[in-house]
PDB file of C-alpha atoms and ligand atoms in Angstrom:
ATOM      1  CA  MET A   1     -33.040  12.883 -13.456  1.00 36.00           C
ATOM      2  CA  THR A   2     -33.214  15.995 -15.579  1.00 35.00           C
ATOM      3  CA  GLU A   3     -29.962  17.369 -14.206  1.00 41.00           C
ATOM      4  CA  ILE A   4     -28.160  14.294 -15.548  1.00 45.00           C
ATOM      5  CA  ILE A   5     -29.534  14.207 -19.068  1.00 48.00           C
ATOM      6  CA  SER A   6     -29.268  17.953 -19.472  1.00 60.00           C
ATOM      7  CA  GLN A   7     -25.472  17.999 -19.244  1.00 68.00           C
ATOM      8  CA  LYS A   8     -24.120  21.020 -21.034  1.00 66.00           C
ATOM      9  CA  THR A   9     -20.897  19.303 -22.119  1.00 71.00           C
ATOM     10  CA  GLU A  10     -20.133  15.907 -23.626  1.00 79.00           C
ATOM     11  CA  PRO A  11     -21.076  13.342 -20.968  1.00 86.00           C
ATOM     12  CA  LEU A  12     -18.694  13.722 -18.031  1.00 93.00           C
ATOM     13  CA  LEU A  13     -18.682  11.927 -14.701  1.00 94.00           C
ATOM     14  CA  ILE A  14     -16.530  13.195 -11.847  1.00 97.00           C
ATOM     15  CA  VAL A  15     -15.652  10.648  -9.139  1.00 98.00           C
ATOM     16  CA  THR A  16     -13.682  11.848  -6.169  1.00 98.00           C
ATOM     17  CA  ASP A  17     -11.999  10.794  -2.965  1.00 97.00           C
ATOM     18  CA  LEU A  18     -12.561  13.148  -0.021  1.00 96.00           C
ATOM     19  CA  ASP A  19      -9.821  13.229   2.654  1.00 92.00           C
ATOM     20  CA  GLY A  20      -6.649  14.757   1.212  1.00 93.00           C
ATOM     21  CA  THR A  21      -8.365  15.217  -2.172  1.00 96.00           C
ATOM     22  CA  MET A  22     -11.525  17.371  -2.136  1.00 97.00           C
ATOM     23  CA  LEU A  23     -11.125  17.979   1.605  1.00 95.00           C
ATOM     24  CA  ASN A  24      -7.838  19.300   3.015  1.00 94.00           C
ATOM     25  CA  HIS A  25      -5.736  16.611   4.711  1.00 87.00           C
ATOM     26  CA  GLU A  26      -5.235  18.719   7.876  1.00 85.00           C
ATOM     27  CA  ASP A  27      -8.553  20.436   8.581  1.00 87.00           C
ATOM     28  CA  TYR A  28     -11.087  18.523   6.407  1.00 88.00           C
ATOM     29  CA  ARG A  29     -12.277  21.825   4.864  1.00 94.00           C
ATOM     30  CA  PHE A  30     -13.615  21.982   1.293  1.00 96.00           C
ATOM     31  CA  ASP A  31     -14.312  25.727   0.879  1.00 97.00           C
ATOM     32  CA  GLU A  32     -11.701  26.211  -1.824  1.00 97.00           C
ATOM     33  CA  ALA A  33     -13.215  23.445  -3.962  1.00 98.00           C
ATOM     34  CA  VAL A  34     -16.637  25.131  -4.012  1.00 97.00           C
ATOM     35  CA  PRO A  35     -16.181  27.225  -7.213  1.00 97.00           C
ATOM     36  CA  ALA A  36     -15.426  24.129  -9.327  1.00 98.00           C
ATOM     37  CA  LEU A  37     -18.105  22.099  -7.539  1.00 97.00           C
ATOM     38  CA  GLU A  38     -20.748  24.733  -8.241  1.00 96.00           C
ATOM     39  CA  ARG A  39     -19.667  24.987 -11.857  1.00 96.00           C
ATOM     40  CA  ALA A  40     -19.914  21.200 -12.324  1.00 96.00           C
ATOM     41  CA  HIS A  41     -23.334  21.205 -10.661  1.00 94.00           C
ATOM     42  CA  ALA A  42     -24.588  24.031 -12.895  1.00 94.00           C
ATOM     43  CA  ALA A  43     -23.362  22.101 -15.957  1.00 93.00           C
ATOM     44  CA  GLY A  44     -25.328  19.007 -14.819  1.00 91.00           C
ATOM     45  CA  ILE A  45     -22.190  16.910 -14.299  1.00 94.00           C
ATOM     46  CA  PRO A  46     -22.561  14.331 -11.498  1.00 94.00           C
ATOM     47  CA  VAL A  47     -19.929  14.504  -8.751  1.00 97.00           C
ATOM     48  CA  ILE A  48     -19.741  11.074  -7.147  1.00 97.00           C
ATOM     49  CA  LEU A  49     -18.125  11.010  -3.694  1.00 98.00           C
ATOM     50  CA  ASN A  50     -16.063   7.794  -3.369  1.00 98.00           C
ATOM     51  CA  THR A  51     -14.581   7.567   0.092  1.00 95.00           C
ATOM     52  CA  SER A  52     -13.590   5.444   3.074  1.00 92.00           C
ATOM     53  CA  LYS A  53     -16.176   7.380   5.081  1.00 94.00           C
ATOM     54  CA  THR A  54     -19.468   5.879   6.298  1.00 95.00           C
ATOM     55  CA  ARG A  55     -22.948   6.471   4.932  1.00 95.00           C
ATOM     56  CA  ALA A  56     -23.789   8.504   8.070  1.00 94.00           C
ATOM     57  CA  GLU A  57     -20.782  10.781   7.442  1.00 94.00           C
ATOM     58  CA  LEU A  58     -21.641  11.138   3.768  1.00 95.00           C
ATOM     59  CA  LEU A  59     -25.268  12.043   4.346  1.00 93.00           C
ATOM     60  CA  GLN A  60     -24.140  14.981   6.472  1.00 92.00           C
ATOM     61  CA  LEU A  61     -21.343  16.039   4.153  1.00 93.00           C
ATOM     62  CA  ARG A  62     -23.492  15.857   1.007  1.00 94.00           C
ATOM     63  CA  GLU A  63     -25.969  18.158   2.653  1.00 93.00           C
ATOM     64  CA  ALA A  64     -23.199  20.658   3.419  1.00 93.00           C
ATOM     65  CA  LEU A  65     -22.024  20.393  -0.204  1.00 93.00           C
ATOM     66  CA  GLY A  66     -25.525  20.553  -1.708  1.00 92.00           C
ATOM     67  CA  ASN A  67     -24.699  17.272  -3.485  1.00 94.00           C
ATOM     68  CA  THR A  68     -27.598  14.975  -4.443  1.00 92.00           C
ATOM     69  CA  ASP A  69     -25.761  12.458  -6.645  1.00 93.00           C
ATOM     70  CA  PRO A  70     -25.197   8.749  -5.919  1.00 94.00           C
ATOM     71  CA  PHE A  71     -22.193   8.054  -3.682  1.00 97.00           C
ATOM     72  CA  ILE A  72     -19.834   5.240  -2.682  1.00 97.00           C
ATOM     73  CA  ILE A  73     -19.009   4.449   0.959  1.00 97.00           C
ATOM     74  CA  GLU A  74     -16.398   2.602   3.004  1.00 96.00           C
ATOM     75  CA  ASN A  75     -13.779   2.234   0.248  1.00 94.00           C
ATOM     76  CA  GLY A  76     -16.113   0.769  -2.351  1.00 96.00           C
ATOM     77  CA  SER A  77     -18.091  -1.462   0.019  1.00 96.00           C
ATOM     78  CA  ALA A  78     -21.462  -0.147  -1.177  1.00 95.00           C
ATOM     79  CA  LEU A  79     -23.063   2.164  -3.736  1.00 94.00           C
ATOM     80  CA  CYS A  80     -25.813   4.400  -2.358  1.00 94.00           C
ATOM     81  CA  ILE A  81     -28.336   5.636  -4.886  1.00 90.00           C
ATOM     82  CA  PRO A  82     -30.790   8.356  -3.846  1.00 87.00           C
ATOM     83  CA  GLU A  83     -34.455   7.597  -4.436  1.00 80.00           C
ATOM     84  CA  GLN A  84     -34.696  10.338  -7.087  1.00 74.00           C
ATOM     85  CA  HIS A  85     -31.994   8.521  -9.100  1.00 72.00           C
ATOM     86  CA  MET A  86     -33.836   5.180  -8.985  1.00 63.00           C
ATOM     87  CA  HIS A  87     -33.828   5.037 -12.785  1.00 67.00           C
ATOM     88  CA  LEU A  88     -30.154   4.082 -12.419  1.00 64.00           C
ATOM     89  CA  GLU A  89     -31.017   0.841 -10.672  1.00 62.00           C
ATOM     90  CA  GLY A  90     -33.843  -1.104 -12.251  1.00 62.00           C
ATOM     91  CA  THR A  91     -33.758  -4.321 -10.237  1.00 64.00           C
ATOM     92  CA  THR A  92     -33.726  -3.299  -6.583  1.00 60.00           C
ATOM     93  CA  THR A  93     -36.824  -1.948  -4.956  1.00 63.00           C
ATOM     94  CA  GLU A  94     -35.787  -1.793  -1.312  1.00 74.00           C
ATOM     95  CA  ILE A  95     -35.326   1.794  -0.222  1.00 77.00           C
ATOM     96  CA  THR A  96     -33.950   2.632   3.242  1.00 79.00           C
ATOM     97  CA  GLU A  97     -34.009   6.246   4.456  1.00 81.00           C
ATOM     98  CA  GLY A  98     -34.403   7.399   0.861  1.00 83.00           C
ATOM     99  CA  TYR A  99     -31.560   5.312  -0.612  1.00 87.00           C
ATOM    100  CA  VAL A 100     -31.042   2.064  -2.463  1.00 86.00           C
ATOM    101  CA  GLU A 101     -27.826   0.491  -1.194  1.00 89.00           C
ATOM    102  CA  LEU A 102     -25.917  -1.980  -3.395  1.00 90.00           C
ATOM    103  CA  PRO A 103     -23.309  -3.799  -1.273  1.00 92.00           C
ATOM    104  CA  LEU A 104     -20.051  -5.051  -2.784  1.00 93.00           C
ATOM    105  CA  GLY A 105     -18.394  -5.821   0.542  1.00 93.00           C
ATOM    106  CA  VAL A 106     -19.118  -8.003   3.583  1.00 95.00           C
ATOM    107  CA  GLY A 107     -20.721  -7.152   6.938  1.00 95.00           C
ATOM    108  CA  VAL A 108     -18.565  -5.524   9.606  1.00 96.00           C
ATOM    109  CA  ALA A 109     -19.377  -8.182  12.248  1.00 96.00           C
ATOM    110  CA  GLU A 110     -17.441 -10.775  10.238  1.00 96.00           C
ATOM    111  CA  ILE A 111     -14.483  -8.394   9.903  1.00 97.00           C
ATOM    112  CA  ARG A 112     -14.456  -7.543  13.626  1.00 96.00           C
ATOM    113  CA  ASP A 113     -14.544 -11.253  14.585  1.00 96.00           C
ATOM    114  CA  LEU A 114     -11.417 -11.934  12.561  1.00 97.00           C
ATOM    115  CA  LEU A 115      -9.628  -8.803  13.826  1.00 97.00           C
ATOM    116  CA  THR A 116     -10.324  -9.868  17.421  1.00 97.00           C
ATOM    117  CA  GLN A 117      -8.522 -13.144  16.710  1.00 97.00           C
ATOM    118  CA  LEU A 118      -5.642 -11.445  14.892  1.00 97.00           C
ATOM    119  CA  LYS A 119      -5.034  -9.118  17.850  1.00 96.00           C
ATOM    120  CA  GLN A 120      -3.407 -12.088  19.627  1.00 96.00           C
ATOM    121  CA  LYS A 121      -0.628 -12.012  17.003  1.00 96.00           C
ATOM    122  CA  TYR A 122      -0.264  -8.431  15.781  1.00 98.00           C
ATOM    123  CA  ARG A 123      -0.150  -4.987  17.357  1.00 98.00           C
ATOM    124  CA  PHE A 124      -2.852  -2.634  16.054  1.00 98.00           C
ATOM    125  CA  GLU A 125      -5.843  -0.637  17.256  1.00 97.00           C
ATOM    126  CA  THR A 126      -9.192  -0.054  15.561  1.00 96.00           C
ATOM    127  CA  PHE A 127     -11.753   2.743  15.632  1.00 92.00           C
ATOM    128  CA  SER A 128     -14.060   0.559  17.709  1.00 90.00           C
ATOM    129  CA  ASP A 129     -11.342   0.139  20.413  1.00 93.00           C
ATOM    130  CA  TRP A 130     -11.378   3.863  21.119  1.00 94.00           C
ATOM    131  CA  THR A 131     -13.536   6.152  23.178  1.00 92.00           C
ATOM    132  CA  GLN A 132     -14.954   9.075  21.256  1.00 91.00           C
ATOM    133  CA  GLU A 133     -12.255  11.320  22.789  1.00 93.00           C
ATOM    134  CA  GLU A 134      -9.465   9.046  21.586  1.00 94.00           C
ATOM    135  CA  LEU A 135     -11.039   8.838  18.148  1.00 94.00           C
ATOM    136  CA  GLN A 136     -11.143  12.631  17.911  1.00 94.00           C
ATOM    137  CA  LYS A 137      -7.484  12.835  18.967  1.00 94.00           C
ATOM    138  CA  GLN A 138      -6.397  10.198  16.427  1.00 92.00           C
ATOM    139  CA  THR A 139      -8.440  11.523  13.506  1.00 89.00           C
ATOM    140  CA  GLY A 140      -8.803  15.254  14.167  1.00 88.00           C
ATOM    141  CA  LEU A 141     -12.571  14.844  13.651  1.00 88.00           C
ATOM    142  CA  SER A 142     -14.946  17.162  15.536  1.00 91.00           C
ATOM    143  CA  ALA A 143     -17.211  16.021  18.386  1.00 93.00           C
ATOM    144  CA  GLU A 144     -20.139  16.085  15.927  1.00 91.00           C
ATOM    145  CA  ALA A 145     -18.333  14.145  13.177  1.00 90.00           C
ATOM    146  CA  ALA A 146     -16.625  11.434  15.259  1.00 92.00           C
ATOM    147  CA  PRO A 147     -19.779   9.407  16.160  1.00 92.00           C
ATOM    148  CA  LEU A 148     -20.703   9.257  12.464  1.00 93.00           C
ATOM    149  CA  ALA A 149     -17.268   7.775  11.642  1.00 91.00           C
ATOM    150  CA  LEU A 150     -18.048   4.944  14.059  1.00 92.00           C
ATOM    151  CA  LYS A 151     -21.183   3.898  12.162  1.00 93.00           C
ATOM    152  CA  ARG A 152     -19.224   1.446  10.005  1.00 94.00           C
ATOM    153  CA  ARG A 153     -21.195  -1.347   8.356  1.00 95.00           C
ATOM    154  CA  TYR A 154     -18.749  -2.932   5.906  1.00 97.00           C
ATOM    155  CA  SER A 155     -15.237  -2.071   7.071  1.00 96.00           C
ATOM    156  CA  GLU A 156     -13.036  -1.447  10.086  1.00 96.00           C
ATOM    157  CA  ALA A 157     -10.330   1.228  10.264  1.00 95.00           C
ATOM    158  CA  VAL A 158      -7.024   0.035  11.703  1.00 96.00           C
ATOM    159  CA  LEU A 159      -4.099   2.038  13.102  1.00 96.00           C
ATOM    160  CA  TRP A 160      -1.125  -0.244  12.440  1.00 96.00           C
ATOM    161  CA  GLN A 161       1.465  -0.349  15.244  1.00 96.00           C
ATOM    162  CA  ASP A 162       3.549  -3.397  14.296  1.00 96.00           C
ATOM    163  CA  SER A 163       6.473  -3.934  11.858  1.00 97.00           C
ATOM    164  CA  ASP A 164       6.239  -3.882   8.062  1.00 96.00           C
ATOM    165  CA  GLU A 165       7.032  -7.590   8.004  1.00 97.00           C
ATOM    166  CA  LYS A 166       4.172  -8.344  10.387  1.00 97.00           C
ATOM    167  CA  ARG A 167       1.967  -6.127   8.232  1.00 97.00           C
ATOM    168  CA  ARG A 168       2.660  -8.365   5.234  1.00 96.00           C
ATOM    169  CA  GLU A 169       1.774 -11.474   7.269  1.00 97.00           C
ATOM    170  CA  PHE A 170      -1.385  -9.786   8.538  1.00 98.00           C
ATOM    171  CA  LEU A 171      -2.485  -8.889   4.980  1.00 97.00           C
ATOM    172  CA  ALA A 172      -1.866 -12.497   3.862  1.00 97.00           C
ATOM    173  CA  GLU A 173      -4.074 -13.774   6.692  1.00 97.00           C
ATOM    174  CA  LEU A 174      -6.822 -11.361   5.657  1.00 97.00           C
ATOM    175  CA  ALA A 175      -6.619 -12.719   2.094  1.00 97.00           C
ATOM    176  CA  ASP A 176      -7.109 -16.275   3.423  1.00 97.00           C
ATOM    177  CA  HIS A 177     -10.431 -15.025   4.848  1.00 97.00           C
ATOM    178  CA  ASP A 178     -11.568 -13.201   1.672  1.00 97.00           C
ATOM    179  CA  LEU A 179     -10.795  -9.807   3.163  1.00 97.00           C
ATOM    180  CA  HIS A 180      -8.176  -7.204   2.285  1.00 95.00           C
ATOM    181  CA  GLY A 181      -6.626  -4.040   3.621  1.00 95.00           C
ATOM    182  CA  LEU A 182      -6.470  -0.700   1.790  1.00 90.00           C
ATOM    183  CA  GLN A 183      -4.204   2.092   2.991  1.00 86.00           C
ATOM    184  CA  GLY A 184      -5.832   5.514   3.141  1.00 79.00           C
ATOM    185  CA  GLY A 185      -4.196   8.710   4.356  1.00 73.00           C
ATOM    186  CA  ARG A 186      -3.993   7.724   8.029  1.00 82.00           C
ATOM    187  CA  PHE A 187      -5.609   4.346   8.469  1.00 90.00           C
ATOM    188  CA  LEU A 188      -5.686   0.884   6.984  1.00 94.00           C
ATOM    189  CA  SER A 189      -9.276  -0.060   6.043  1.00 94.00           C
ATOM    190  CA  ILE A 190     -10.147  -3.744   6.354  1.00 97.00           C
ATOM    191  CA  LEU A 191     -12.971  -4.838   4.054  1.00 96.00           C
ATOM    192  CA  GLY A 192     -14.306  -7.561   1.745  1.00 96.00           C
ATOM    193  CA  ALA A 193     -11.773  -8.755  -0.871  1.00 96.00           C
ATOM    194  CA  GLU A 194     -14.117  -7.855  -3.752  1.00 94.00           C
ATOM    195  CA  ALA A 195     -14.689  -4.300  -2.557  1.00 95.00           C
ATOM    196  CA  ASN A 196     -12.531  -1.374  -3.634  1.00 94.00           C
ATOM    197  CA  LYS A 197     -13.172   2.092  -5.017  1.00 96.00           C
ATOM    198  CA  GLY A 198     -12.438   0.922  -8.586  1.00 96.00           C
ATOM    199  CA  ALA A 199     -14.866  -2.021  -8.532  1.00 96.00           C
ATOM    200  CA  ALA A 200     -17.551   0.329  -7.224  1.00 96.00           C
ATOM    201  CA  LEU A 201     -16.785   2.828  -9.984  1.00 95.00           C
ATOM    202  CA  GLU A 202     -17.100   0.084 -12.638  1.00 93.00           C
ATOM    203  CA  ARG A 203     -20.517  -0.842 -11.204  1.00 91.00           C
ATOM    204  CA  LEU A 204     -21.563   2.789 -11.219  1.00 91.00           C
ATOM    205  CA  LYS A 205     -20.482   3.252 -14.861  1.00 89.00           C
ATOM    206  CA  LEU A 206     -22.787   0.356 -15.822  1.00 85.00           C
ATOM    207  CA  LEU A 207     -25.666   1.991 -13.955  1.00 84.00           C
ATOM    208  CA  TYR A 208     -25.106   5.287 -15.755  1.00 83.00           C
ATOM    209  CA  ARG A 209     -24.832   3.727 -19.213  1.00 79.00           C
ATOM    210  CA  PRO A 210     -28.578   3.898 -20.041  1.00 76.00           C
ATOM    211  CA  VAL A 211     -28.638   7.533 -18.936  1.00 75.00           C
ATOM    212  CA  PHE A 212     -25.643   8.755 -20.883  1.00 73.00           C
ATOM    213  CA  GLY A 213     -26.013   6.613 -23.985  1.00 68.00           C
ATOM    214  CA  ASP A 214     -22.310   6.694 -24.754  1.00 66.00           C
ATOM    215  CA  THR A 215     -20.102   5.906 -21.807  1.00 74.00           C
ATOM    216  CA  PRO A 216     -19.127   9.215 -20.231  1.00 86.00           C
ATOM    217  CA  VAL A 217     -15.586  10.528 -19.897  1.00 93.00           C
ATOM    218  CA  VAL A 218     -14.743   9.565 -16.313  1.00 95.00           C
ATOM    219  CA  ILE A 219     -12.562  11.946 -14.326  1.00 98.00           C
ATOM    220  CA  ALA A 220     -11.347  10.458 -11.016  1.00 98.00           C
ATOM    221  CA  LEU A 221      -9.481  12.357  -8.311  1.00 98.00           C
ATOM    222  CA  GLY A 222      -7.523  10.857  -5.396  1.00 97.00           C
ATOM    223  CA  ASP A 223      -4.346  11.093  -3.328  1.00 95.00           C
ATOM    224  CA  SER A 224      -3.603   7.690  -1.723  1.00 91.00           C
ATOM    225  CA  ASP A 225      -3.031   4.011  -2.363  1.00 90.00           C
ATOM    226  CA  ASN A 226      -6.693   3.244  -1.661  1.00 90.00           C
ATOM    227  CA  ASP A 227      -7.546   5.414  -4.684  1.00 95.00           C
ATOM    228  CA  ILE A 228      -5.384   3.485  -7.192  1.00 95.00           C
ATOM    229  CA  ALA A 229      -8.157   1.124  -8.412  1.00 95.00           C
ATOM    230  CA  MET A 230     -10.549   4.071  -8.866  1.00 97.00           C
ATOM    231  CA  LEU A 231      -7.940   6.186 -10.685  1.00 98.00           C
ATOM    232  CA  GLU A 232      -7.069   3.286 -12.997  1.00 97.00           C
ATOM    233  CA  ALA A 233     -10.770   2.748 -13.828  1.00 96.00           C
ATOM    234  CA  ALA A 234     -10.990   6.364 -15.081  1.00 96.00           C
ATOM    235  CA  ASP A 235     -10.217   8.026 -18.415  1.00 96.00           C
ATOM    236  CA  ILE A 236      -8.520  10.928 -16.669  1.00 98.00           C
ATOM    237  CA  ALA A 237      -6.773  10.176 -13.360  1.00 98.00           C
ATOM    238  CA  VAL A 238      -6.033  13.214 -11.198  1.00 98.00           C
ATOM    239  CA  LEU A 239      -3.542  12.918  -8.341  1.00 98.00           C
ATOM    240  CA  ILE A 240      -3.937  15.639  -5.763  1.00 97.00           C
ATOM    241  CA  ALA A 241      -0.585  16.599  -4.220  1.00 96.00           C
ATOM    242  CA  ASN A 242      -0.106  15.383  -0.666  1.00 89.00           C
ATOM    243  CA  ARG A 243       2.936  16.687   1.224  1.00 85.00           C
ATOM    244  CA  ALA A 244       2.898  13.640   3.531  1.00 80.00           C
ATOM    245  CA  ARG A 245       3.843  11.101   0.852  1.00 80.00           C
ATOM    246  CA  PRO A 246       4.710  10.647  -2.839  1.00 85.00           C
ATOM    247  CA  ALA A 247       1.859  10.102  -5.312  1.00 87.00           C
ATOM    248  CA  PRO A 248       1.123   6.429  -6.118  1.00 90.00           C
ATOM    249  CA  GLU A 249       2.064   5.093  -9.570  1.00 93.00           C
ATOM    250  CA  ILE A 250      -1.003   5.166 -11.834  1.00 95.00           C
ATOM    251  CA  SER A 251      -1.664   3.628 -15.228  1.00 95.00           C
ATOM    252  CA  ALA A 252      -4.525   5.488 -16.988  1.00 96.00           C
ATOM    253  CA  PRO A 253      -5.047   7.022 -20.467  1.00 96.00           C
ATOM    254  CA  GLU A 254      -4.272  10.460 -18.980  1.00 97.00           C
ATOM    255  CA  VAL A 255      -2.734  11.279 -15.601  1.00 98.00           C
ATOM    256  CA  ILE A 256      -2.748  14.809 -14.195  1.00 98.00           C
ATOM    257  CA  TYR A 257      -0.843  15.925 -11.068  1.00 97.00           C
ATOM    258  CA  SER A 258      -2.118  18.934  -9.136  1.00 97.00           C
ATOM    259  CA  GLU A 259       0.404  21.466  -7.923  1.00 96.00           C
ATOM    260  CA  ARG A 260      -1.498  22.559  -4.840  1.00 97.00           C
ATOM    261  CA  THR A 261      -2.810  20.241  -2.112  1.00 97.00           C
ATOM    262  CA  GLY A 262      -6.355  19.373  -0.971  1.00 97.00           C
ATOM    263  CA  ALA A 263      -9.341  21.535  -1.906  1.00 98.00           C
ATOM    264  CA  GLN A 264      -7.176  24.110  -3.749  1.00 98.00           C
ATOM    265  CA  GLY A 265      -5.569  21.454  -5.953  1.00 98.00           C
ATOM    266  CA  TRP A 266      -9.000  19.901  -6.577  1.00 98.00           C
ATOM    267  CA  ASN A 267     -10.451  23.222  -7.664  1.00 98.00           C
ATOM    268  CA  ASP A 268      -7.475  24.050  -9.937  1.00 98.00           C
ATOM    269  CA  VAL A 269      -7.635  20.794 -11.893  1.00 98.00           C
ATOM    270  CA  VAL A 270     -11.433  20.498 -12.131  1.00 98.00           C
ATOM    271  CA  GLN A 271     -11.696  24.105 -13.383  1.00 98.00           C
ATOM    272  CA  LYS A 272      -9.127  23.354 -16.116  1.00 98.00           C
ATOM    273  CA  LEU A 273     -10.964  20.179 -17.173  1.00 97.00           C
ATOM    274  CA  LEU A 274     -14.313  21.999 -17.225  1.00 96.00           C
ATOM    275  CA  ASP A 275     -12.671  24.606 -19.500  1.00 95.00           C
ATOM    276  CA  ARG A 276     -11.389  21.829 -21.757  1.00 95.00           C
ATOM    277  CA  TYR A 277     -14.837  20.244 -22.130  1.00 93.00           C
ATOM    278  CA  GLY A 278     -16.584  23.563 -22.651  1.00 90.00           C
ATOM    279  CA  ALA A 279     -18.617  23.751 -19.459  1.00 90.00           C
ATOM    280  CA  PRO A 280     -20.205  27.188 -19.031  1.00 90.00           C
TER     281      PRO A 280
HETATM  282 MG1   MG B   1      -7.523  10.430   0.487  1.00 94.59          MG
END
């Protein structure tokens, strides 16, 4: 609690995508983002990870990063608030493995049932169709990381193999069932229609309001279409360069484009913003 209210700048909140943003697109490394991360941490600025990854993946990654802030999983499907940040969530008392989880999405069983039906009409594969070896080949994840990526509770990751026209039909059918698809770097995430990274950020801003007094300046960083809602819910939207595709169009009070990709681009822009707001 103290690290939040003792911010050494005007209230700032950093919210970030991982793959292709804070982590390199190719090798998932974050080393080059560490200087800016450590500086934000020392200044008491929360760094909220907002990702398509699962809670199991995030728990491991946060440990590697030394991050203890709340986080958002499976493309905005749930907010996870660590027990020590319970002051952010006054109404819920249920704590599982040290976290309060606030779901915005729907359960994965419902999503898998519908996808099983839709497989009769469209060509695609999902994470749960693959053996661990296939998953590692498709994602580039390590043998340790791949099983954690399979622990999905609110979304399914789809590798689309059909035409663009079929893709549009498929997305319309999802909408009829109160689901939607969000394109990340490699995969299409299928999740509850109400869940996206922006809706989760809005919920998180409300939770932080009593802590910050004034609403903080929200800096969001992303690289893909599934980040658009999060970037547009921010005061400063940062697009990390991705050689694989052009940056999405963003409407936000300020939009910054990094020159370098992945962790290097993340570090460059966050350092500049920390300079601007007078972080030590
Ligand atoms: Mg990304």
